[in-house]
PDB file of C-alpha atoms in Angstrom:
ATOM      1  CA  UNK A1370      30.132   3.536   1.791  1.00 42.00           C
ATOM      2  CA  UNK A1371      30.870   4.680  -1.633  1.00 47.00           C
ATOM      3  CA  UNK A1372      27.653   3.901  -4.771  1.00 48.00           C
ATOM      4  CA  UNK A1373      30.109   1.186  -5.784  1.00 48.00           C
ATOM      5  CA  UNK A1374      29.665  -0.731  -2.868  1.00 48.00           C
ATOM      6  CA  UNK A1375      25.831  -0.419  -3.030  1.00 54.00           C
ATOM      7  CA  UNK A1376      24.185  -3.793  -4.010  1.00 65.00           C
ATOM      8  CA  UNK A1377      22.028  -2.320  -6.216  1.00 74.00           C
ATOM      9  CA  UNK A1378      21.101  -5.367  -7.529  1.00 89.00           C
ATOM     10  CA  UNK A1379      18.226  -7.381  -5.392  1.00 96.00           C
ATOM     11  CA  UNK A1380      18.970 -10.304  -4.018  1.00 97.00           C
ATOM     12  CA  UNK A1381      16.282 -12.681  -3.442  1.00 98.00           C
ATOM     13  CA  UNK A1382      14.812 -13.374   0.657  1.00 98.00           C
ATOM     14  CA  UNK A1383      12.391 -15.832   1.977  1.00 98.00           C
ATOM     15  CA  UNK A1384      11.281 -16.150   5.557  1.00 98.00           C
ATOM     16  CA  UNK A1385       9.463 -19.393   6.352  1.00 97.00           C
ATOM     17  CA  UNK A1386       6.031 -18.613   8.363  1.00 96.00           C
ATOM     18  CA  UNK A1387       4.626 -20.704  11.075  1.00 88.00           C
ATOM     19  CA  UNK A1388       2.124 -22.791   9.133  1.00 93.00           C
ATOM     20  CA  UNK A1389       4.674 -23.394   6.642  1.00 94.00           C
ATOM     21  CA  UNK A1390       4.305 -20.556   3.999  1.00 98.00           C
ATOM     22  CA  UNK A1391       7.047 -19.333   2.163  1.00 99.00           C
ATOM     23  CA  UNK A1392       7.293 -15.274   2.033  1.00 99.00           C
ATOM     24  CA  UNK A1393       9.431 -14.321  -0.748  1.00 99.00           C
ATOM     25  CA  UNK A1394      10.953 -10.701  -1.084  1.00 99.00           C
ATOM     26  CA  UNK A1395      13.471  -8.802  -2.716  1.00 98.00           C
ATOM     27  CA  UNK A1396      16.729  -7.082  -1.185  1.00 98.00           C
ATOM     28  CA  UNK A1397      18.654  -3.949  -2.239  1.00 98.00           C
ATOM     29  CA  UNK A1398      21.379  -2.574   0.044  1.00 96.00           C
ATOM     30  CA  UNK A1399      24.356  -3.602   2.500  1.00 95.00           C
ATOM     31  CA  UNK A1400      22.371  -5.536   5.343  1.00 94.00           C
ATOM     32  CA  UNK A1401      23.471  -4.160   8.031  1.00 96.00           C
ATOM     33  CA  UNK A1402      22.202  -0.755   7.477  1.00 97.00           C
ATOM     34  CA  UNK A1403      19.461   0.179   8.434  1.00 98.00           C
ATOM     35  CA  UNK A1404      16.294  -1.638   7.573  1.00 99.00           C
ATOM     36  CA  UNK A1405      13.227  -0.558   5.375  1.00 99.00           C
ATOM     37  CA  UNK A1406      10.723  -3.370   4.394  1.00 99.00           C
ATOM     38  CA  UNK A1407       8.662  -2.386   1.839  1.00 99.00           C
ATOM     39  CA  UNK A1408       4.887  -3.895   2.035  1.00 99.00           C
ATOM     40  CA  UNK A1409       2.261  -3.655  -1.319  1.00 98.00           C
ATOM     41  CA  UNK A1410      -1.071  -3.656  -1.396  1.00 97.00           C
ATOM     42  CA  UNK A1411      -3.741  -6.405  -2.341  1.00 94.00           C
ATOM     43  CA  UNK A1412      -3.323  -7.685  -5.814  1.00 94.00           C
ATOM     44  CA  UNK A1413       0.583  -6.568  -5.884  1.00 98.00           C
ATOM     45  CA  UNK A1414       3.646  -8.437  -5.659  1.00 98.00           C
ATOM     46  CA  UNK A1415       6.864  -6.844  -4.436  1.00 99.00           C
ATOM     47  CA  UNK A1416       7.581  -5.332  -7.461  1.00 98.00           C
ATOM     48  CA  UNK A1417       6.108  -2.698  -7.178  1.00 98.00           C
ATOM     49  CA  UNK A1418       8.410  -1.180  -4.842  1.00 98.00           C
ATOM     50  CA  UNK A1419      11.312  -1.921  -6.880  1.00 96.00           C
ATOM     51  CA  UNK A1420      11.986   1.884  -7.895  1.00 97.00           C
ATOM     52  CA  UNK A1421      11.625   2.953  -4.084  1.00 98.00           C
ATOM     53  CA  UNK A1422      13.814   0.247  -2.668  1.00 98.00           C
ATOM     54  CA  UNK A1423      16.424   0.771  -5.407  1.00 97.00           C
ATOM     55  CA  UNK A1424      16.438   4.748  -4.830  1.00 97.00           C
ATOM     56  CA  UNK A1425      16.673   4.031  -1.037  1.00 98.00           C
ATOM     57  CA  UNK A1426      19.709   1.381  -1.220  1.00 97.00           C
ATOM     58  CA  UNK A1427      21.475   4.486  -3.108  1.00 96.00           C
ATOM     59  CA  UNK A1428      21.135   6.610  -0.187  1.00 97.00           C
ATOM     60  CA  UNK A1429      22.470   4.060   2.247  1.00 96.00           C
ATOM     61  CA  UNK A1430      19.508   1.923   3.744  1.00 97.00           C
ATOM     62  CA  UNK A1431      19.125  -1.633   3.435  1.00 98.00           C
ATOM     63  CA  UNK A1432      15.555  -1.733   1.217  1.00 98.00           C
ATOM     64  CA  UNK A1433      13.300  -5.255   1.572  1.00 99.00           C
ATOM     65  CA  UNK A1434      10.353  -5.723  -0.618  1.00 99.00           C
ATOM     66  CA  UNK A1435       8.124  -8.326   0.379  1.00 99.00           C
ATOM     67  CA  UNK A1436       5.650 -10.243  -1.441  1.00 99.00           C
ATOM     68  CA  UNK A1437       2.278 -11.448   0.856  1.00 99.00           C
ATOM     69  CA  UNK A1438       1.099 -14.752   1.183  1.00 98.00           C
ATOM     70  CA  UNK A1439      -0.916 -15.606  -1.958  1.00 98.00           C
ATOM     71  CA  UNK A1440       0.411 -12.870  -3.577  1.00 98.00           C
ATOM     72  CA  UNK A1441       3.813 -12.817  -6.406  1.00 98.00           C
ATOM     73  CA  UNK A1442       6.429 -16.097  -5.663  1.00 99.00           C
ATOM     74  CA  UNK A1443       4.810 -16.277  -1.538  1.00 99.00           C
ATOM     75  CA  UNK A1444       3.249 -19.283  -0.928  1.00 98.00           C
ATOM     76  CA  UNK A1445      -0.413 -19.487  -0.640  1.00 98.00           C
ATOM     77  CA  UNK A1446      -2.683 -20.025   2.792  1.00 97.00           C
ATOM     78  CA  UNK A1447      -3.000 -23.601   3.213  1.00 96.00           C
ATOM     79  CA  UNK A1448      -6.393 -22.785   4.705  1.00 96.00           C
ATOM     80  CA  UNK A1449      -7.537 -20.434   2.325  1.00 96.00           C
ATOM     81  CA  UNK A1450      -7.304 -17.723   5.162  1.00 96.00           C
ATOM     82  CA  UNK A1451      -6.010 -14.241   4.165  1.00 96.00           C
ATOM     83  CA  UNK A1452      -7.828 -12.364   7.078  1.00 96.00           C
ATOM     84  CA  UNK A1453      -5.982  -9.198   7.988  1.00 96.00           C
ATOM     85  CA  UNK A1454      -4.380 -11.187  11.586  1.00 97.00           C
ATOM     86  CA  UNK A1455      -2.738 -13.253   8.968  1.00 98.00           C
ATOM     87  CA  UNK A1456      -0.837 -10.990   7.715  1.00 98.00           C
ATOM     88  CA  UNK A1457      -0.430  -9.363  10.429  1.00 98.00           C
ATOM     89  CA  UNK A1458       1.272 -13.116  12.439  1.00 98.00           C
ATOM     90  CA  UNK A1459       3.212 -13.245   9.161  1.00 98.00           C
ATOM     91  CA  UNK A1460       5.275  -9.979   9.959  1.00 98.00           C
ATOM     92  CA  UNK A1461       5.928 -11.034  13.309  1.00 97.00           C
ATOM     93  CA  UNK A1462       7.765 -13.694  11.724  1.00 97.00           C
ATOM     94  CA  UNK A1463       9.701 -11.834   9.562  1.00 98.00           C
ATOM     95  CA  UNK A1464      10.850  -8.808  11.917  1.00 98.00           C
ATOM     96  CA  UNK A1465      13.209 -10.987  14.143  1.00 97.00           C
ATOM     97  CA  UNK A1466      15.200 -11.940  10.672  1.00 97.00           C
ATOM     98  CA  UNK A1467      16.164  -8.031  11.444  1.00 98.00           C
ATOM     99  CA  UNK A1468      19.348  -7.144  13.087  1.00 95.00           C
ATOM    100  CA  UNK A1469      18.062  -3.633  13.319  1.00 97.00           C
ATOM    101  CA  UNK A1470      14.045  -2.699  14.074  1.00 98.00           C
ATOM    102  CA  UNK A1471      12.970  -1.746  10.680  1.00 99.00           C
ATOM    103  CA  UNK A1472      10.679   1.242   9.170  1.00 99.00           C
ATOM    104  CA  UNK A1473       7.626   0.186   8.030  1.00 99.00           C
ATOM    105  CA  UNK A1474       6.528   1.036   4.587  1.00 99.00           C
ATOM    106  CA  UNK A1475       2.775  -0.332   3.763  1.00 98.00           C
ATOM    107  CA  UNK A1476       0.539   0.920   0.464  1.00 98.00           C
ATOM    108  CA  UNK A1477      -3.130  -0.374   1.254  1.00 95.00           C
ATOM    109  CA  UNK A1478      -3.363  -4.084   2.492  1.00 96.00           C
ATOM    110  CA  UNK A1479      -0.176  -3.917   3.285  1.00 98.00           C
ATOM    111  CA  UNK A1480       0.103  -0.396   5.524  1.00 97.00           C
ATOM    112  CA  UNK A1481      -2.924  -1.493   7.171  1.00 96.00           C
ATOM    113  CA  UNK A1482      -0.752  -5.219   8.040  1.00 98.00           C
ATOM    114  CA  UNK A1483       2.265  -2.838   8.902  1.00 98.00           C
ATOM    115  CA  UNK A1484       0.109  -0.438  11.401  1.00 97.00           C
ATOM    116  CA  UNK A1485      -1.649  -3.416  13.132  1.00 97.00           C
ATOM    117  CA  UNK A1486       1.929  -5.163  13.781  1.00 98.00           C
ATOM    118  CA  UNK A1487       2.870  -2.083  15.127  1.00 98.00           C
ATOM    119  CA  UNK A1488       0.503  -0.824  16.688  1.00 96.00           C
ATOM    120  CA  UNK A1489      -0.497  -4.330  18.761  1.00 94.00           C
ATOM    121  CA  UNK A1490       3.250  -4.968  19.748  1.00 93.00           C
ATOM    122  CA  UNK A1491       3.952  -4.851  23.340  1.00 93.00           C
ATOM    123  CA  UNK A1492       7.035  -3.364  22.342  1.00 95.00           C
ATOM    124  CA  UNK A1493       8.538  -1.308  19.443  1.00 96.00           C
ATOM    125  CA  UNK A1494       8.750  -3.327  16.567  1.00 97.00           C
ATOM    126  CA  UNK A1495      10.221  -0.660  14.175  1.00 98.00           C
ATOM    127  CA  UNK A1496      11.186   2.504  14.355  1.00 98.00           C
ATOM    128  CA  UNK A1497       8.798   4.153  11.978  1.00 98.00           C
ATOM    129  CA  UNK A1498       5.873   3.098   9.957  1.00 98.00           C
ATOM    130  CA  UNK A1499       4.562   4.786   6.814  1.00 98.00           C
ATOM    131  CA  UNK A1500       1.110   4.587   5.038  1.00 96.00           C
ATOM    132  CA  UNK A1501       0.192   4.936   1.371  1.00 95.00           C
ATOM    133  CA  UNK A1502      -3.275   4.956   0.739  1.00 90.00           C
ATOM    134  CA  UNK A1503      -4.846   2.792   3.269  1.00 84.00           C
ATOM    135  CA  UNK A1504      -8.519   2.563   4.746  1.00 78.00           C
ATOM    136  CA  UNK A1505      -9.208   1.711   8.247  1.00 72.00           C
ATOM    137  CA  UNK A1506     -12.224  -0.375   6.981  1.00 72.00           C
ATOM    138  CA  UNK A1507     -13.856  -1.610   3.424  1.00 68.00           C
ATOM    139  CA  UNK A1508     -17.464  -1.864   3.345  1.00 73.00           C
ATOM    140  CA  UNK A1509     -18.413  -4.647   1.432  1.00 69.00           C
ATOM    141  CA  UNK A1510     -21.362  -3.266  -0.454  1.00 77.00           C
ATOM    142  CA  UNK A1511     -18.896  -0.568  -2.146  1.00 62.00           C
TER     143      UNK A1511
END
């Protein structure tokens, strides 16, 4: 596949949830290569991995960069609940919309949502997961 035929340009994805949210992400890349879905941290939106999923759409995978629930243009909790098992349901939702098992990409709240999915699958759920900056725990006092 030549750089022309790149779509370097995202187009926009949403995945509906089971309680109804709305996820909302960002797609660079043919889709049928393979898969990297891009996860930010608390307080982000999917833009920050704009730079990363551009740069890997040029080298031939097909880059997603998700926005949480409550966080960017994904809907909000209807409950108010944004424990990490949230998340963590959310991406099982998501991962079927795959035609390939993705790599996992997560910076803080969202490599420790990316390692859990993982990691509590009865089977593979992707075929690599990568952490930026994450903490197996936050103590609450600081």
């Amino acid at each position: 596949m030549s750089k022309g035929d790149l779509k370097l340009n995202p187009q926009r994805v949403s995945y509906h949830v089971n309680d109804g949210v709305q996820l909302v992400g960002d797609a660079w890349g043919a889709s049928d290569a393979a898969p990297v879905l891009l996860l930010h941290g608390g307080g982000q939106t999917r833009h920050a991995w704009g730079g990363t999923a551009r740069a890997l759409a040029e080298q031939g995978w097909y880059a997603v960069a998700l926005d949480l629930r409550g966080h960017g243009d994904s809907g909000w909790s209807p409950d108010g609940n944004y424990q990490i098992d949230v998340f963590v349901a959310d991406l099982h939702h998501v991962l079927p919309h795959f035609t390939q098992r993705p790599v996992l990409v997560g910076a803080s709240l969202g490599g420790m949502t990316a390692l859990l999915t993982a990691g509590e699958a009865p089977q593979p759920v992707s075929t690599a997961v990568v952490l930026v900056d994450i903490t197996p725990r936050v103590e609450q006092k600081g």
